[in-house]
Amino acid sequence: MSSSPSLHRILVATTVGLGASAALLTTGVGARDALADGRAFAFSYDTSTMAPGHLEYEQWVTWNDRYPDASSLRSFDLRHELEMGVHPRVQLALYLDWRYRTGGGIESDAEFEDVAAEVIYGMSNPVTDPLGSALYGEVRVGDEKVATEAKLLLDKKLARWDLVWNGIVESEWEEEGLAEREGELGQTLGASFQLRPAIAVGFELAHFIEIEEWRHAEDSVVHAGPNLSLRHRLGWMTFAPLFQLTDTEQPDVKLRWLVGIDL
C-alpha cells in the first residue's frame, strides 16, 4: 500500500499542511491576549460565538480520496465563508461551496455546489457553566438542490483541554423538481490539548449514516485522526487528516485545512 500513487498523494498533502503550519509559527505571535480566537477542530463546531460587530473570513479546503485504487473518484471541496457576530449569543455566516473532481472515469471539472446561510445560538458557556451548549442551523441552495442541517453543539473547557461533541441531522432534496430526498444522521467528537497559547494538538472522530428517502439506512461510516491548531495575532489555522475506520465506498481519507482571518 505504501507504494500506491493515491497514498503518496495523501502523504504529500499531509506534509504540505504540516509544513505550512510550521511556517506560520515562525512568523511569531504576540502576547496571549493578542492572539486571534480560532477553531480547535476541523470537523466539529464549538459553542463560542463572535462578539457583536466582529467579522472573520474562513477558507476551507477538504480533500476526499480513496486508496489503493488510483482510478477512484477524488475531490477537492472548497468553501469561502464570511462570519459575523450580531449579538452576544448569536453568530451568522454566509458561504459559497464549490468542488473540483477528478478520476473515477470522469472528465476532471470544477463546479459550483451551493450558497448557504448558517446561524449559531449560544445557550450556555463551556467555562462558567457545567457544559457549553449551542444550536446550529443551516440552509443550502444549489442547482436543483436544497438542503437543511441542524446541530446540537456541546463542549467543555477543562484547564488546557477542549472537549467537543456535535449531533447532526441533515435533509437534502435534489434533481428536477427536488424529487429525490436523502437524509443523514451523524455525530462528531474531539479533544484538543493546548501545548502553548498559540498551539494545540488533538484528535477528532466523525460518524455518519446516510438514509435514502429517510427509509433505508446505509452502512455507518467512521473516520478518525489527529489535528493541529495554530493561532496568530492576525488569524488562525487548523489542519486534520481523518482516515476511514469502516469498510465502505466512502472516501478512505479526508484532509481538511481551515484558515481564518480577522477582518
PDB file of C-alpha atoms in Angstrom:
ATOM      1  CA  MET A   1       0.000   0.000   0.000  1.00  0.00           C
ATOM      2  CA  SER A   2       2.836   2.401   0.726  1.00  0.00           C
ATOM      3  CA  SER A   3       3.783   2.470  -2.940  1.00  0.00           C
ATOM      4  CA  SER A   4       0.328   3.318  -4.271  1.00  0.00           C
ATOM      5  CA  PRO A   5       0.063   6.691  -6.075  1.00  0.00           C
ATOM      6  CA  SER A   6      -3.011   7.614  -4.054  1.00  0.00           C
ATOM      7  CA  LEU A   7      -1.317   7.063  -0.708  1.00  0.00           C
ATOM      8  CA  HIS A   8       1.682   9.012  -1.974  1.00  0.00           C
ATOM      9  CA  ARG A   9      -0.602  11.983  -2.673  1.00  0.00           C
ATOM     10  CA  ILE A  10      -2.024  11.704   0.833  1.00  0.00           C
ATOM     11  CA  LEU A  11       1.431  11.829   2.389  1.00  0.00           C
ATOM     12  CA  VAL A  12       2.455  14.782   0.221  1.00  0.00           C
ATOM     13  CA  ALA A  13      -0.687  16.735   1.118  1.00  0.00           C
ATOM     14  CA  THR A  14      -0.228  15.969   4.808  1.00  0.00           C
ATOM     15  CA  THR A  15       3.387  17.129   4.665  1.00  0.00           C
ATOM     16  CA  VAL A  16       2.382  20.357   2.916  1.00  0.00           C
ATOM     17  CA  GLY A  17      -0.259  21.071   5.545  1.00  0.00           C
ATOM     18  CA  LEU A  18       2.098  20.461   8.433  1.00  0.00           C
ATOM     19  CA  GLY A  19       4.845  22.443   6.697  1.00  0.00           C
ATOM     20  CA  ALA A  20       2.537  25.416   6.291  1.00  0.00           C
ATOM     21  CA  SER A  21       1.659  25.133   9.968  1.00  0.00           C
ATOM     22  CA  ALA A  22       5.323  25.245  10.957  1.00  0.00           C
ATOM     23  CA  ALA A  23       5.896  28.229   8.664  1.00  0.00           C
ATOM     24  CA  LEU A  24       3.089  30.126  10.354  1.00  0.00           C
ATOM     25  CA  LEU A  25       4.684  29.539  13.745  1.00  0.00           C
ATOM     26  CA  THR A  26       7.960  31.087  12.604  1.00  0.00           C
ATOM     27  CA  THR A  27       6.229  34.406  11.891  1.00  0.00           C
ATOM     28  CA  GLY A  28       5.932  34.942  15.647  1.00  0.00           C
ATOM     29  CA  VAL A  29       2.967  35.637  17.855  1.00  0.00           C
ATOM     30  CA  GLY A  30       2.169  38.406  20.269  1.00  0.00           C
ATOM     31  CA  ALA A  31       1.073  38.239  23.861  1.00  0.00           C
ATOM     32  CA  ARG A  32      -1.650  35.812  24.891  1.00  0.00           C
ATOM     33  CA  ASP A  33      -4.382  38.467  24.718  1.00  0.00           C
ATOM     34  CA  ALA A  34      -3.239  39.476  21.198  1.00  0.00           C
ATOM     35  CA  LEU A  35      -3.921  36.072  19.681  1.00  0.00           C
ATOM     36  CA  ALA A  36      -6.975  35.681  17.465  1.00  0.00           C
ATOM     37  CA  ASP A  37      -9.753  33.374  18.589  1.00  0.00           C
ATOM     38  CA  GLY A  38      -9.779  30.264  16.435  1.00  0.00           C
ATOM     39  CA  ARG A  39     -11.273  26.824  15.920  1.00  0.00           C
ATOM     40  CA  ALA A  40      -9.524  23.930  17.621  1.00  0.00           C
ATOM     41  CA  PHE A  41     -11.336  21.372  15.428  1.00  0.00           C
ATOM     42  CA  ALA A  42     -11.699  20.934  11.672  1.00  0.00           C
ATOM     43  CA  PHE A  43     -14.775  18.666  11.672  1.00  0.00           C
ATOM     44  CA  SER A  44     -16.631  19.932  14.770  1.00  0.00           C
ATOM     45  CA  TYR A  45     -18.011  23.273  15.930  1.00  0.00           C
ATOM     46  CA  ASP A  46     -17.588  24.547  19.472  1.00  0.00           C
ATOM     47  CA  THR A  47     -20.220  26.707  21.173  1.00  0.00           C
ATOM     48  CA  SER A  48     -18.395  30.040  21.092  1.00  0.00           C
ATOM     49  CA  THR A  49     -19.885  32.955  19.151  1.00  0.00           C
ATOM     50  CA  MET A  50     -18.203  36.120  17.906  1.00  0.00           C
ATOM     51  CA  ALA A  51     -18.613  39.459  19.629  1.00  0.00           C
ATOM     52  CA  PRO A  52     -21.209  41.741  18.003  1.00  0.00           C
ATOM     53  CA  GLY A  53     -19.695  43.596  15.055  1.00  0.00           C
ATOM     54  CA  HIS A  54     -16.750  41.216  14.657  1.00  0.00           C
ATOM     55  CA  LEU A  55     -16.070  39.847  11.152  1.00  0.00           C
ATOM     56  CA  GLU A  56     -13.945  36.892  10.064  1.00  0.00           C
ATOM     57  CA  TYR A  57     -13.191  35.270   6.716  1.00  0.00           C
ATOM     58  CA  GLU A  58     -12.715  31.491   6.655  1.00  0.00           C
ATOM     59  CA  GLN A  59     -11.259  29.404   3.846  1.00  0.00           C
ATOM     60  CA  TRP A  60     -11.959  25.663   3.888  1.00  0.00           C
ATOM     61  CA  VAL A  61     -10.205  23.055   1.762  1.00  0.00           C
ATOM     62  CA  THR A  62     -11.251  19.385   2.088  1.00  0.00           C
ATOM     63  CA  TRP A  63      -9.629  16.614   0.051  1.00  0.00           C
ATOM     64  CA  ASN A  64     -11.550  13.333  -0.265  1.00  0.00           C
ATOM     65  CA  ASP A  65      -9.658  10.323  -1.636  1.00  0.00           C
ATOM     66  CA  ARG A  66      -9.619   6.545  -1.781  1.00  0.00           C
ATOM     67  CA  TYR A  67      -6.697   4.110  -1.971  1.00  0.00           C
ATOM     68  CA  PRO A  68      -5.091   1.936  -3.258  1.00  0.00           C
ATOM     69  CA  ASP A  69      -7.183   2.311  -6.442  1.00  0.00           C
ATOM     70  CA  ALA A  70      -5.635   5.284  -8.260  1.00  0.00           C
ATOM     71  CA  SER A  71      -8.628   5.399 -10.641  1.00  0.00           C
ATOM     72  CA  SER A  72     -11.112   6.159  -7.861  1.00  0.00           C
ATOM     73  CA  LEU A  73     -13.007   9.432  -7.831  1.00  0.00           C
ATOM     74  CA  ARG A  74     -11.259  12.145  -5.841  1.00  0.00           C
ATOM     75  CA  SER A  75     -12.453  15.629  -4.987  1.00  0.00           C
ATOM     76  CA  PHE A  76     -11.365  18.933  -3.518  1.00  0.00           C
ATOM     77  CA  ASP A  77     -14.196  20.717  -1.706  1.00  0.00           C
ATOM     78  CA  LEU A  78     -13.660  24.446  -1.197  1.00  0.00           C
ATOM     79  CA  ARG A  79     -15.664  26.839   0.949  1.00  0.00           C
ATOM     80  CA  HIS A  80     -15.419  30.631   1.140  1.00  0.00           C
ATOM     81  CA  GLU A  81     -17.155  31.823   4.306  1.00  0.00           C
ATOM     82  CA  LEU A  82     -17.820  35.169   5.979  1.00  0.00           C
ATOM     83  CA  GLU A  83     -18.795  35.017   9.665  1.00  0.00           C
ATOM     84  CA  MET A  84     -20.152  37.870  11.755  1.00  0.00           C
ATOM     85  CA  GLY A  85     -21.236  38.402  15.344  1.00  0.00           C
ATOM     86  CA  VAL A  86     -24.647  40.082  15.637  1.00  0.00           C
ATOM     87  CA  HIS A  87     -25.469  39.529  19.331  1.00  0.00           C
ATOM     88  CA  PRO A  88     -23.540  38.215  22.358  1.00  0.00           C
ATOM     89  CA  ARG A  89     -25.275  34.859  21.796  1.00  0.00           C
ATOM     90  CA  VAL A  90     -25.817  34.894  18.006  1.00  0.00           C
ATOM     91  CA  GLN A  91     -23.403  34.402  15.108  1.00  0.00           C
ATOM     92  CA  LEU A  92     -24.337  34.439  11.417  1.00  0.00           C
ATOM     93  CA  ALA A  93     -22.405  33.216   8.384  1.00  0.00           C
ATOM     94  CA  LEU A  94     -22.726  33.194   4.601  1.00  0.00           C
ATOM     95  CA  TYR A  95     -20.684  30.916   2.376  1.00  0.00           C
ATOM     96  CA  LEU A  96     -20.130  29.543  -1.120  1.00  0.00           C
ATOM     97  CA  ASP A  97     -19.171  25.916  -1.840  1.00  0.00           C
ATOM     98  CA  TRP A  98     -17.606  24.542  -4.986  1.00  0.00           C
ATOM     99  CA  ARG A  99     -15.920  21.267  -5.896  1.00  0.00           C
ATOM    100  CA  TYR A 100     -13.143  20.019  -8.152  1.00  0.00           C
ATOM    101  CA  ARG A 101     -13.420  16.338  -9.139  1.00  0.00           C
ATOM    102  CA  THR A 102     -11.012  14.032 -10.924  1.00  0.00           C
ATOM    103  CA  GLY A 103     -10.557  10.276 -11.506  1.00  0.00           C
ATOM    104  CA  GLY A 104     -13.250   7.637 -11.416  1.00  0.00           C
ATOM    105  CA  GLY A 105     -13.584   7.569 -15.189  1.00  0.00           C
ATOM    106  CA  ILE A 106     -14.943  11.130 -15.424  1.00  0.00           C
ATOM    107  CA  GLU A 107     -13.518  14.239 -17.023  1.00  0.00           C
ATOM    108  CA  SER A 108     -11.876  16.468 -14.431  1.00  0.00           C
ATOM    109  CA  ASP A 109     -14.006  19.513 -13.735  1.00  0.00           C
ATOM    110  CA  ALA A 110     -14.794  22.230 -11.211  1.00  0.00           C
ATOM    111  CA  GLU A 111     -18.382  23.148 -10.426  1.00  0.00           C
ATOM    112  CA  PHE A 112     -20.383  25.402  -8.146  1.00  0.00           C
ATOM    113  CA  GLU A 113     -22.139  23.439  -5.395  1.00  0.00           C
ATOM    114  CA  ASP A 114     -24.300  25.809  -3.360  1.00  0.00           C
ATOM    115  CA  VAL A 115     -24.699  29.042  -1.443  1.00  0.00           C
ATOM    116  CA  ALA A 116     -25.637  28.813   2.230  1.00  0.00           C
ATOM    117  CA  ALA A 117     -26.524  30.697   5.385  1.00  0.00           C
ATOM    118  CA  GLU A 118     -25.982  29.480   8.933  1.00  0.00           C
ATOM    119  CA  VAL A 119     -26.788  30.691  12.425  1.00  0.00           C
ATOM    120  CA  ILE A 120     -25.379  29.639  15.803  1.00  0.00           C
ATOM    121  CA  TYR A 121     -27.230  30.460  19.014  1.00  0.00           C
ATOM    122  CA  GLY A 122     -25.219  30.047  22.206  1.00  0.00           C
ATOM    123  CA  MET A 123     -27.147  28.784  25.226  1.00  0.00           C
ATOM    124  CA  SER A 124     -24.501  28.136  27.900  1.00  0.00           C
ATOM    125  CA  ASN A 125     -20.802  28.765  28.460  1.00  0.00           C
ATOM    126  CA  PRO A 126     -18.196  25.937  28.444  1.00  0.00           C
ATOM    127  CA  VAL A 127     -16.112  27.659  31.142  1.00  0.00           C
ATOM    128  CA  THR A 128     -18.565  29.175  33.618  1.00  0.00           C
ATOM    129  CA  ASP A 129     -21.344  26.591  33.187  1.00  0.00           C
ATOM    130  CA  PRO A 130     -21.132  22.812  33.725  1.00  0.00           C
ATOM    131  CA  LEU A 131     -21.392  22.341  29.946  1.00  0.00           C
ATOM    132  CA  GLY A 132     -21.315  24.664  26.958  1.00  0.00           C
ATOM    133  CA  SER A 133     -24.232  24.294  24.549  1.00  0.00           C
ATOM    134  CA  ALA A 134     -25.447  25.902  21.336  1.00  0.00           C
ATOM    135  CA  LEU A 135     -27.892  25.319  18.491  1.00  0.00           C
ATOM    136  CA  TYR A 136     -26.765  25.406  14.863  1.00  0.00           C
ATOM    137  CA  GLY A 137     -28.997  25.801  11.813  1.00  0.00           C
ATOM    138  CA  GLU A 138     -28.085  25.905   8.133  1.00  0.00           C
ATOM    139  CA  VAL A 139     -29.832  26.185   4.758  1.00  0.00           C
ATOM    140  CA  ARG A 140     -28.030  25.461   1.452  1.00  0.00           C
ATOM    141  CA  VAL A 141     -29.353  26.141  -2.044  1.00  0.00           C
ATOM    142  CA  GLY A 142     -27.719  24.949  -5.274  1.00  0.00           C
ATOM    143  CA  ASP A 143     -28.604  23.852  -8.798  1.00  0.00           C
ATOM    144  CA  GLU A 144     -31.643  21.599  -8.327  1.00  0.00           C
ATOM    145  CA  LYS A 145     -30.703  21.122  -4.687  1.00  0.00           C
ATOM    146  CA  VAL A 146     -31.940  22.358  -1.311  1.00  0.00           C
ATOM    147  CA  ALA A 147     -30.533  21.132   1.999  1.00  0.00           C
ATOM    148  CA  THR A 148     -31.092  21.853   5.670  1.00  0.00           C
ATOM    149  CA  GLU A 149     -28.865  20.919   8.576  1.00  0.00           C
ATOM    150  CA  ALA A 150     -29.401  21.149  12.330  1.00  0.00           C
ATOM    151  CA  LYS A 151     -26.829  20.509  15.035  1.00  0.00           C
ATOM    152  CA  LEU A 152     -26.673  20.359  18.798  1.00  0.00           C
ATOM    153  CA  LEU A 153     -23.255  21.604  19.899  1.00  0.00           C
ATOM    154  CA  LEU A 154     -21.782  20.644  23.275  1.00  0.00           C
ATOM    155  CA  ASP A 155     -18.331  21.442  24.619  1.00  0.00           C
ATOM    156  CA  LYS A 156     -16.324  21.813  27.810  1.00  0.00           C
ATOM    157  CA  LYS A 157     -13.069  23.576  28.625  1.00  0.00           C
ATOM    158  CA  LEU A 158     -11.036  21.928  31.387  1.00  0.00           C
ATOM    159  CA  ALA A 159      -7.752  23.728  32.087  1.00  0.00           C
ATOM    160  CA  ARG A 160      -5.773  23.204  28.854  1.00  0.00           C
ATOM    161  CA  TRP A 161      -8.237  20.695  27.372  1.00  0.00           C
ATOM    162  CA  ASP A 162     -11.090  21.427  24.941  1.00  0.00           C
ATOM    163  CA  LEU A 163     -13.720  18.681  24.552  1.00  0.00           C
ATOM    164  CA  VAL A 164     -16.483  18.863  21.925  1.00  0.00           C
ATOM    165  CA  TRP A 165     -19.431  16.832  20.604  1.00  0.00           C
ATOM    166  CA  ASN A 166     -21.851  17.644  17.769  1.00  0.00           C
ATOM    167  CA  GLY A 167     -25.093  15.824  16.999  1.00  0.00           C
ATOM    168  CA  ILE A 168     -26.228  16.309  13.377  1.00  0.00           C
ATOM    169  CA  VAL A 169     -29.428  15.864  11.349  1.00  0.00           C
ATOM    170  CA  GLU A 170     -29.371  16.733   7.637  1.00  0.00           C
ATOM    171  CA  SER A 171     -32.007  16.564   4.896  1.00  0.00           C
ATOM    172  CA  GLU A 172     -31.400  17.137   1.189  1.00  0.00           C
ATOM    173  CA  TRP A 173     -33.750  17.423  -1.794  1.00  0.00           C
ATOM    174  CA  GLU A 174     -32.253  17.284  -5.280  1.00  0.00           C
ATOM    175  CA  GLU A 175     -32.745  16.569  -9.008  1.00  0.00           C
ATOM    176  CA  GLU A 176     -35.539  18.054 -11.134  1.00  0.00           C
ATOM    177  CA  GLY A 177     -38.430  19.206  -9.017  1.00  0.00           C
ATOM    178  CA  LEU A 178     -36.443  18.320  -5.892  1.00  0.00           C
ATOM    179  CA  ALA A 179     -37.984  14.866  -6.213  1.00  0.00           C
ATOM    180  CA  GLU A 180     -35.162  12.909  -4.574  1.00  0.00           C
ATOM    181  CA  ARG A 181     -34.839  13.137  -0.807  1.00  0.00           C
ATOM    182  CA  GLU A 182     -31.883  11.994   1.259  1.00  0.00           C
ATOM    183  CA  GLY A 183     -31.275  12.091   4.994  1.00  0.00           C
ATOM    184  CA  GLU A 184     -28.229  11.797   7.191  1.00  0.00           C
ATOM    185  CA  LEU A 185     -27.658  11.342  10.908  1.00  0.00           C
ATOM    186  CA  GLY A 186     -24.242  11.947  12.366  1.00  0.00           C
ATOM    187  CA  GLN A 187     -22.068  12.866  15.271  1.00  0.00           C
ATOM    188  CA  THR A 188     -18.576  14.256  15.612  1.00  0.00           C
ATOM    189  CA  LEU A 189     -16.387  14.489  18.679  1.00  0.00           C
ATOM    190  CA  GLY A 190     -12.941  15.703  19.533  1.00  0.00           C
ATOM    191  CA  ALA A 191     -10.391  16.515  22.209  1.00  0.00           C
ATOM    192  CA  SER A 192      -7.723  19.200  21.919  1.00  0.00           C
ATOM    193  CA  PHE A 193      -4.819  19.957  24.267  1.00  0.00           C
ATOM    194  CA  GLN A 194      -3.191  23.396  24.368  1.00  0.00           C
ATOM    195  CA  LEU A 195       0.582  22.936  24.277  1.00  0.00           C
ATOM    196  CA  ARG A 196       1.099  26.702  24.475  1.00  0.00           C
ATOM    197  CA  PRO A 197      -1.158  29.726  23.842  1.00  0.00           C
ATOM    198  CA  ALA A 198      -0.631  29.532  20.071  1.00  0.00           C
ATOM    199  CA  ILE A 199      -0.511  25.747  19.546  1.00  0.00           C
ATOM    200  CA  ALA A 200      -2.943  22.902  20.241  1.00  0.00           C
ATOM    201  CA  VAL A 201      -2.986  19.270  19.160  1.00  0.00           C
ATOM    202  CA  GLY A 202      -5.800  16.782  19.400  1.00  0.00           C
ATOM    203  CA  PHE A 203      -7.977  14.046  17.965  1.00  0.00           C
ATOM    204  CA  GLU A 204     -11.240  14.018  16.007  1.00  0.00           C
ATOM    205  CA  LEU A 205     -13.822  11.395  15.062  1.00  0.00           C
ATOM    206  CA  ALA A 206     -16.780  11.618  12.664  1.00  0.00           C
ATOM    207  CA  HIS A 207     -19.613   9.055  12.401  1.00  0.00           C
ATOM    208  CA  PHE A 208     -22.369   9.340   9.773  1.00  0.00           C
ATOM    209  CA  ILE A 209     -25.265   7.236   8.464  1.00  0.00           C
ATOM    210  CA  GLU A 210     -26.957   8.110   5.172  1.00  0.00           C
ATOM    211  CA  ILE A 211     -30.681   7.329   4.968  1.00  0.00           C
ATOM    212  CA  GLU A 212     -32.216   7.019   1.499  1.00  0.00           C
ATOM    213  CA  GLU A 213     -35.622   8.717   1.351  1.00  0.00           C
ATOM    214  CA  TRP A 214     -35.490   8.678   5.169  1.00  0.00           C
ATOM    215  CA  ARG A 215     -36.425   4.986   4.911  1.00  0.00           C
ATOM    216  CA  HIS A 216     -33.363   2.848   4.204  1.00  0.00           C
ATOM    217  CA  ALA A 217     -30.199   3.349   6.246  1.00  0.00           C
ATOM    218  CA  GLU A 218     -26.838   2.769   4.588  1.00  0.00           C
ATOM    219  CA  ASP A 219     -23.785   1.382   6.389  1.00  0.00           C
ATOM    220  CA  SER A 220     -22.228   3.530   9.096  1.00  0.00           C
ATOM    221  CA  VAL A 221     -19.117   5.450   8.084  1.00  0.00           C
ATOM    222  CA  VAL A 222     -16.491   6.342  10.706  1.00  0.00           C
ATOM    223  CA  HIS A 223     -13.404   8.499  10.173  1.00  0.00           C
ATOM    224  CA  ALA A 224     -10.841   9.438  12.831  1.00  0.00           C
ATOM    225  CA  GLY A 225      -7.451  11.100  13.053  1.00  0.00           C
ATOM    226  CA  PRO A 226      -5.248  13.780  14.652  1.00  0.00           C
ATOM    227  CA  ASN A 227      -5.427  17.539  14.316  1.00  0.00           C
ATOM    228  CA  LEU A 228      -3.228  20.585  14.743  1.00  0.00           C
ATOM    229  CA  SER A 229      -4.467  24.091  15.534  1.00  0.00           C
ATOM    230  CA  LEU A 230      -2.448  27.310  15.442  1.00  0.00           C
ATOM    231  CA  ARG A 231      -3.329  30.867  16.435  1.00  0.00           C
ATOM    232  CA  HIS A 232      -1.668  34.108  15.382  1.00  0.00           C
ATOM    233  CA  ARG A 233      -2.469  37.734  16.082  1.00  0.00           C
ATOM    234  CA  LEU A 234      -3.867  38.030  12.527  1.00  0.00           C
ATOM    235  CA  GLY A 235      -5.833  34.780  12.401  1.00  0.00           C
ATOM    236  CA  TRP A 236      -5.688  31.026  12.915  1.00  0.00           C
ATOM    237  CA  MET A 237      -5.318  27.696  11.113  1.00  0.00           C
ATOM    238  CA  THR A 238      -6.489  24.122  11.777  1.00  0.00           C
ATOM    239  CA  PHE A 239      -5.393  21.002   9.887  1.00  0.00           C
ATOM    240  CA  ALA A 240      -6.811  17.477  10.309  1.00  0.00           C
ATOM    241  CA  PRO A 241      -6.381  14.253   8.302  1.00  0.00           C
ATOM    242  CA  LEU A 242      -9.145  11.740   9.108  1.00  0.00           C
ATOM    243  CA  PHE A 243      -8.935   8.113   7.946  1.00  0.00           C
ATOM    244  CA  GLN A 244     -11.844   5.716   7.441  1.00  0.00           C
ATOM    245  CA  LEU A 245     -12.119   3.038  10.131  1.00  0.00           C
ATOM    246  CA  THR A 246     -15.017   1.246   8.412  1.00  0.00           C
ATOM    247  CA  ASP A 247     -15.172  -0.618   5.099  1.00  0.00           C
ATOM    248  CA  THR A 248     -17.484   1.352   2.798  1.00  0.00           C
ATOM    249  CA  GLU A 249     -17.284   3.059  -0.571  1.00  0.00           C
ATOM    250  CA  GLN A 250     -16.934   6.448   1.102  1.00  0.00           C
ATOM    251  CA  PRO A 251     -13.550   8.258   0.965  1.00  0.00           C
ATOM    252  CA  ASP A 252     -10.766   6.454   2.797  1.00  0.00           C
ATOM    253  CA  VAL A 253      -9.215   9.747   3.801  1.00  0.00           C
ATOM    254  CA  LYS A 254     -10.495  13.263   4.391  1.00  0.00           C
ATOM    255  CA  LEU A 255      -7.907  16.016   4.733  1.00  0.00           C
ATOM    256  CA  ARG A 256      -9.320  19.339   5.916  1.00  0.00           C
ATOM    257  CA  TRP A 257      -7.448  22.607   6.223  1.00  0.00           C
ATOM    258  CA  LEU A 258      -9.187  25.690   7.668  1.00  0.00           C
ATOM    259  CA  VAL A 259      -7.736  29.199   7.728  1.00  0.00           C
ATOM    260  CA  GLY A 260      -9.440  32.119   9.478  1.00  0.00           C
ATOM    261  CA  ILE A 261      -8.522  35.799   9.075  1.00  0.00           C
ATOM    262  CA  ASP A 262      -9.856  38.580  11.303  1.00  0.00           C
ATOM    263  CA  LEU A 263     -11.310  41.496   9.337  1.00  0.00           C
TER     264      LEU A 263
END
